[in-house]
């Protein structure tokens, strides 16, 4: 499969599971379950066309405020996902990284994440970032505090902080910035997702809800991206 002018890093805000469930008179959890089916297809396709990095927003630092039953069920779904999918992901050389505070997850979810990361750590295929208990402001604060501690403790020379120092503190350390950000369901917001990494991201907002986001829709978003002129603040003529 070949696509032209592919983004290196695609980030997706998988929005609309709840609305899809409501539209189909189903429980919100069945919406999330259907969302996992979409996620599986999008990961497979990204891997097949050799996207380098795919970042998926699965659970934000703000999502803890949802009803307890939904939060608990989402955590269970994450454990189930890693248990059932890890063989296929590993066989396809997918390398998993968690963006976010894994220690703040319930122990079973944290363990499932760590196992998935460890098992795939030497893989060289698609870099799959799953954002869990993630918030960009939290990520920024952690970076700032860590740099401050390094400098104040004397473990690093007390000198001006440059962008490279800071970007090395981000969960996406060593990875390219986001080229294409997709948010489904017609909402047009970043919602605290990868604020630093999206500085020059092209954005596409398909109207469809996440459980209805097919590979065809994904290809349309990739084609839109391929047609964009990126100037990064400069001039092309
Ligand atoms: C947004 O839809 C979706 C989420 C907050 C959760 C996304 C999670 C999954 C797709 C499944 C779990 C992930 C993994 C990695 C197994 P919403 O519920 O905010 O939808 P709404 O805006 O229509 O209510």
CSV table of C-alpha atoms and ligand atoms in Angstrom, one decimal:
chain,number,residue,atom,x,y,z
A,1,UNK,CA,0.0,0.0,0.0
A,2,UNK,CA,1.5,3.4,-0.9
A,3,UNK,CA,0.2,6.8,0.0
A,4,UNK,CA,1.9,10.0,-1.2
A,5,UNK,CA,3.2,12.8,1.1
A,6,UNK,CA,2.4,10.9,4.3
A,7,UNK,CA,2.6,12.6,7.7
A,8,UNK,CA,5.3,11.1,9.9
A,9,UNK,CA,3.3,11.6,13.0
A,10,UNK,CA,-0.5,11.4,13.2
A,11,UNK,CA,-2.3,12.2,16.4
A,12,UNK,CA,-6.0,11.4,16.9
A,13,UNK,CA,-8.6,12.6,19.3
A,14,UNK,CA,-11.1,9.7,19.2
A,15,UNK,CA,-14.2,11.7,20.0
A,16,UNK,CA,-17.9,10.7,19.8
A,17,UNK,CA,-18.2,7.3,21.4
A,18,UNK,CA,-20.9,8.5,23.8
A,19,UNK,CA,-22.9,10.2,21.1
A,20,UNK,CA,-22.7,7.1,18.9
A,21,UNK,CA,-24.0,5.0,21.8
A,22,UNK,CA,-26.8,7.4,22.4
A,23,UNK,CA,-27.8,7.5,18.7
A,24,UNK,CA,-27.9,3.7,18.7
A,25,UNK,CA,-29.7,3.5,22.1
A,26,UNK,CA,-26.8,1.6,23.6
A,27,UNK,CA,-24.8,2.1,26.9
A,28,UNK,CA,-21.8,4.5,26.7
A,29,UNK,CA,-19.6,1.5,27.4
A,30,UNK,CA,-20.8,-0.2,24.2
A,31,UNK,CA,-19.8,3.1,22.5
A,32,UNK,CA,-16.3,2.8,23.9
A,33,UNK,CA,-16.1,-0.9,22.9
A,34,UNK,CA,-17.1,0.0,19.3
A,35,UNK,CA,-14.5,2.7,19.5
A,36,UNK,CA,-11.8,0.0,20.2
A,37,UNK,CA,-12.8,-1.8,16.9
A,38,UNK,CA,-12.1,1.5,15.1
A,39,UNK,CA,-8.9,1.9,16.9
A,40,UNK,CA,-7.8,-1.6,15.9
A,41,UNK,CA,-8.4,-0.9,12.2
A,42,UNK,CA,-6.7,2.5,12.2
A,43,UNK,CA,-3.6,1.0,13.9
A,44,UNK,CA,-3.5,-1.8,11.4
A,45,UNK,CA,-3.8,0.6,8.5
A,46,UNK,CA,-1.2,3.0,9.9
A,47,UNK,CA,1.2,0.2,10.3
A,48,UNK,CA,0.6,-1.1,6.8
A,49,UNK,CA,1.2,2.2,5.1
A,50,UNK,CA,4.3,2.8,7.3
A,51,UNK,CA,3.2,5.8,9.3
A,52,UNK,CA,6.1,6.3,11.7
A,53,UNK,CA,4.2,7.5,14.8
A,54,UNK,CA,0.5,7.3,15.7
A,55,UNK,CA,-0.7,9.0,19.0
A,56,UNK,CA,-4.2,8.2,20.3
A,57,UNK,CA,-5.9,10.1,23.1
A,58,UNK,CA,-7.5,7.4,25.2
A,59,UNK,CA,-7.9,9.0,28.6
A,60,UNK,CA,-7.2,12.5,29.7
A,61,UNK,CA,-6.3,13.9,33.2
A,62,UNK,CA,-9.8,15.5,33.0
A,63,UNK,CA,-11.6,12.3,32.2
A,64,UNK,CA,-11.4,11.2,35.9
A,65,UNK,CA,-14.4,13.5,36.5
A,66,UNK,CA,-16.7,11.2,34.5
A,67,UNK,CA,-19.1,8.9,36.3
A,68,UNK,CA,-17.2,6.3,38.4
A,69,UNK,CA,-18.8,3.4,36.6
A,70,UNK,CA,-17.6,4.7,33.2
A,71,UNK,CA,-14.1,5.4,34.5
A,72,UNK,CA,-13.8,1.9,36.0
A,73,UNK,CA,-15.2,0.3,32.8
A,74,UNK,CA,-12.7,2.2,30.6
A,75,UNK,CA,-9.8,1.1,32.8
A,76,UNK,CA,-11.1,-2.5,32.4
A,77,UNK,CA,-11.3,-2.0,28.7
A,78,UNK,CA,-7.7,-0.9,28.6
A,79,UNK,CA,-6.5,-4.0,30.4
A,80,UNK,CA,-8.6,-6.2,28.1
A,81,UNK,CA,-7.3,-4.4,25.0
A,82,UNK,CA,-3.7,-4.9,25.9
A,83,UNK,CA,-4.3,-8.5,26.8
A,84,UNK,CA,-6.1,-9.4,23.6
A,85,UNK,CA,-4.2,-7.3,21.1
A,86,UNK,CA,-0.6,-7.5,22.3
A,87,UNK,CA,0.3,-10.6,20.3
A,88,UNK,CA,-0.9,-9.1,17.0
A,89,UNK,CA,0.8,-5.7,17.8
A,90,UNK,CA,4.0,-7.4,18.6
A,91,UNK,CA,3.9,-9.6,15.5
A,92,UNK,CA,3.4,-6.5,13.4
A,93,UNK,CA,6.5,-4.9,15.1
A,94,UNK,CA,4.5,-2.1,16.8
A,95,UNK,CA,6.3,-0.4,19.6
A,96,UNK,CA,4.1,0.9,22.4
A,97,UNK,CA,4.7,4.0,24.5
A,98,UNK,CA,2.3,5.4,27.1
A,99,UNK,CA,2.0,9.2,27.2
A,100,UNK,CA,0.9,10.2,30.6
A,101,UNK,CA,1.2,9.3,34.3
A,102,UNK,CA,1.1,5.5,34.4
A,103,UNK,CA,1.6,5.5,38.2
A,104,UNK,CA,-1.7,7.4,38.6
A,105,UNK,CA,-3.7,4.5,36.9
A,106,UNK,CA,-5.3,1.7,38.9
A,107,UNK,CA,-2.7,-1.0,39.5
A,108,UNK,CA,-4.1,-3.5,36.9
A,109,UNK,CA,-4.2,-0.9,34.1
A,110,UNK,CA,-0.7,0.3,35.1
A,111,UNK,CA,0.6,-3.2,35.0
A,112,UNK,CA,-1.0,-3.9,31.6
A,113,UNK,CA,0.6,-0.8,30.2
A,114,UNK,CA,4.1,-1.6,31.5
A,115,UNK,CA,3.9,-5.1,30.2
A,116,UNK,CA,2.9,-3.9,26.7
A,117,UNK,CA,5.7,-1.3,26.7
A,118,UNK,CA,8.3,-3.9,27.9
A,119,UNK,CA,7.2,-6.6,25.5
A,120,UNK,CA,7.4,-4.3,22.4
A,121,UNK,CA,10.4,-2.2,23.4
A,122,UNK,CA,12.8,-3.5,20.8
A,123,UNK,CA,10.2,-3.4,17.9
A,124,UNK,CA,11.1,-1.2,15.0
A,125,UNK,CA,7.7,-0.8,13.3
A,126,UNK,CA,4.9,1.7,14.0
A,127,UNK,CA,5.5,3.8,17.1
A,128,UNK,CA,2.2,3.7,18.9
A,129,UNK,CA,1.6,6.3,21.6
A,130,UNK,CA,-1.4,5.7,23.8
A,131,UNK,CA,-2.2,8.8,25.9
A,132,UNK,CA,-3.6,7.6,29.2
A,133,UNK,CA,-4.0,9.9,32.3
A,134,UNK,CA,-2.5,12.5,29.9
A,135,UNK,CA,-2.8,16.2,29.9
A,136,UNK,CA,-0.5,18.6,28.0
A,137,UNK,CA,-0.5,21.2,30.9
A,138,UNK,CA,0.6,18.4,33.3
A,139,UNK,CA,3.3,17.3,30.8
A,140,UNK,CA,4.6,20.9,30.6
A,141,UNK,CA,4.7,21.3,34.3
A,142,UNK,CA,6.5,18.0,34.8
A,143,UNK,CA,9.1,19.2,32.3
A,144,UNK,CA,9.5,22.6,33.9
A,145,UNK,CA,9.8,21.1,37.4
A,146,UNK,CA,12.3,18.4,36.2
A,147,UNK,CA,14.5,21.0,34.5
A,148,UNK,CA,14.3,23.3,37.6
A,149,UNK,CA,15.3,20.4,39.9
A,150,UNK,CA,18.3,19.4,37.6
A,151,UNK,CA,19.6,23.0,37.6
A,152,UNK,CA,18.9,23.7,41.3
A,153,UNK,CA,20.5,20.4,42.5
A,154,UNK,CA,23.6,21.1,40.5
A,155,UNK,CA,23.3,17.9,38.5
A,156,UNK,CA,23.2,20.0,35.3
A,157,UNK,CA,25.0,23.3,34.7
A,158,UNK,CA,22.9,26.3,35.6
A,159,UNK,CA,22.4,27.8,32.2
A,160,UNK,CA,19.7,28.9,29.9
A,161,UNK,CA,17.1,26.3,28.9
A,162,UNK,CA,16.8,25.8,25.2
A,163,UNK,CA,13.9,24.1,23.3
A,164,UNK,CA,15.8,20.8,22.9
A,165,UNK,CA,16.3,20.6,26.7
A,166,UNK,CA,12.6,21.1,27.2
A,167,UNK,CA,11.4,18.8,24.4
A,168,UNK,CA,13.6,16.0,25.9
A,169,UNK,CA,11.4,16.2,29.0
A,170,UNK,CA,8.2,15.5,27.0
A,171,UNK,CA,6.6,12.1,26.9
A,172,UNK,CA,7.3,12.1,23.2
A,173,UNK,CA,11.0,12.5,23.6
A,174,UNK,CA,12.9,11.6,20.5
A,175,UNK,CA,9.9,11.5,18.3
A,176,UNK,CA,9.0,14.0,15.5
A,177,UNK,CA,6.3,16.7,16.1
A,178,UNK,CA,2.7,15.9,15.1
A,179,UNK,CA,2.2,16.6,11.4
A,180,UNK,CA,-1.5,15.8,11.2
A,181,UNK,CA,-4.1,16.0,14.0
A,182,UNK,CA,-7.5,14.4,13.5
A,183,UNK,CA,-10.4,14.9,15.8
A,184,UNK,CA,-13.6,13.1,14.9
A,185,UNK,CA,-17.2,14.0,15.6
A,186,UNK,CA,-17.0,17.6,14.2
A,187,UNK,CA,-15.6,19.1,17.4
A,188,UNK,CA,-12.8,21.5,16.7
A,189,UNK,CA,-10.7,21.7,19.9
A,190,UNK,CA,-7.3,20.4,21.1
A,191,UNK,CA,-8.6,19.6,24.6
A,192,UNK,CA,-5.2,19.6,26.3
A,193,UNK,CA,-3.7,17.1,23.8
A,194,UNK,CA,-0.1,17.4,22.8
A,195,UNK,CA,-0.1,21.2,22.9
A,196,UNK,CA,3.7,21.5,22.4
A,197,UNK,CA,4.0,18.8,19.8
A,198,UNK,CA,1.1,20.2,17.7
A,199,UNK,CA,2.8,23.6,17.2
A,200,UNK,CA,2.7,23.2,13.4
A,201,UNK,CA,0.3,20.4,13.0
A,202,UNK,CA,-2.2,20.4,10.2
A,203,UNK,CA,-5.7,19.7,11.5
A,204,UNK,CA,-8.6,17.8,10.0
A,205,UNK,CA,-12.0,17.5,11.7
A,206,UNK,CA,-14.2,14.8,10.1
A,207,UNK,CA,-17.9,15.0,11.1
A,208,UNK,CA,-18.2,11.3,11.7
A,209,UNK,CA,-18.2,9.9,15.3
A,210,UNK,CA,-15.2,7.8,16.2
A,211,UNK,CA,-17.0,4.4,16.1
A,212,UNK,CA,-18.0,5.3,12.5
A,213,UNK,CA,-14.5,6.4,11.4
A,214,UNK,CA,-13.5,3.9,8.8
A,215,UNK,CA,-10.2,3.4,7.0
A,216,UNK,CA,-11.8,5.2,4.0
A,217,UNK,CA,-12.4,8.3,6.3
A,218,UNK,CA,-8.8,8.0,7.5
A,219,UNK,CA,-7.5,8.0,3.9
A,220,UNK,CA,-9.6,11.1,3.2
A,221,UNK,CA,-7.9,12.9,6.1
A,222,UNK,CA,-4.5,11.7,4.8
A,223,UNK,CA,-5.3,13.0,1.4
A,224,UNK,CA,-6.4,16.4,2.8
A,225,UNK,CA,-3.1,16.6,4.6
A,226,UNK,CA,-1.2,15.7,1.4
A,227,UNK,CA,-2.8,18.7,-0.3
A,228,UNK,CA,-1.9,21.2,2.4
A,229,UNK,CA,1.0,23.6,1.9
A,230,UNK,CA,3.1,23.8,5.0
A,231,UNK,CA,5.2,26.8,5.6
A,232,UNK,CA,6.2,26.6,9.2
A,233,UNK,CA,6.1,30.4,9.5
A,234,UNK,CA,8.2,30.9,6.4
A,235,UNK,CA,7.5,31.7,2.7
A,236,UNK,CA,7.5,29.4,-0.2
A,237,UNK,CA,7.6,32.1,-3.0
B,1,LIG,C1,-14.3,10.2,23.6
B,1,LIG,O1,-15.6,9.9,23.4
B,1,LIG,C2,-13.6,9.0,23.9
B,1,LIG,C3,-12.9,8.7,25.1
B,1,LIG,C4,-12.9,9.7,26.2
B,1,LIG,C5,-12.3,7.4,25.3
B,1,LIG,C6,-11.6,6.9,24.1
B,1,LIG,C7,-11.4,5.4,24.4
B,1,LIG,C8,-11.4,4.4,23.6
B,1,LIG,C9,-11.7,4.6,22.1
B,1,LIG,C10,-11.3,3.0,24.1
B,1,LIG,C11,-10.3,2.8,25.1
B,1,LIG,C12,-8.9,2.9,24.6
B,1,LIG,C13,-8.0,1.9,24.6
B,1,LIG,C14,-6.6,2.2,24.3
B,1,LIG,C15,-8.3,0.5,24.8
B,1,LIG,P1,-16.7,10.6,24.3
B,1,LIG,O2,-17.1,9.5,25.3
B,1,LIG,O3,-16.2,11.8,24.9
B,1,LIG,O4,-17.9,10.8,23.3
B,1,LIG,P2,-19.0,11.9,23.4
B,1,LIG,O5,-18.3,13.3,23.3
B,1,LIG,O6,-19.8,11.6,22.2
B,1,LIG,O7,-19.7,11.7,24.7
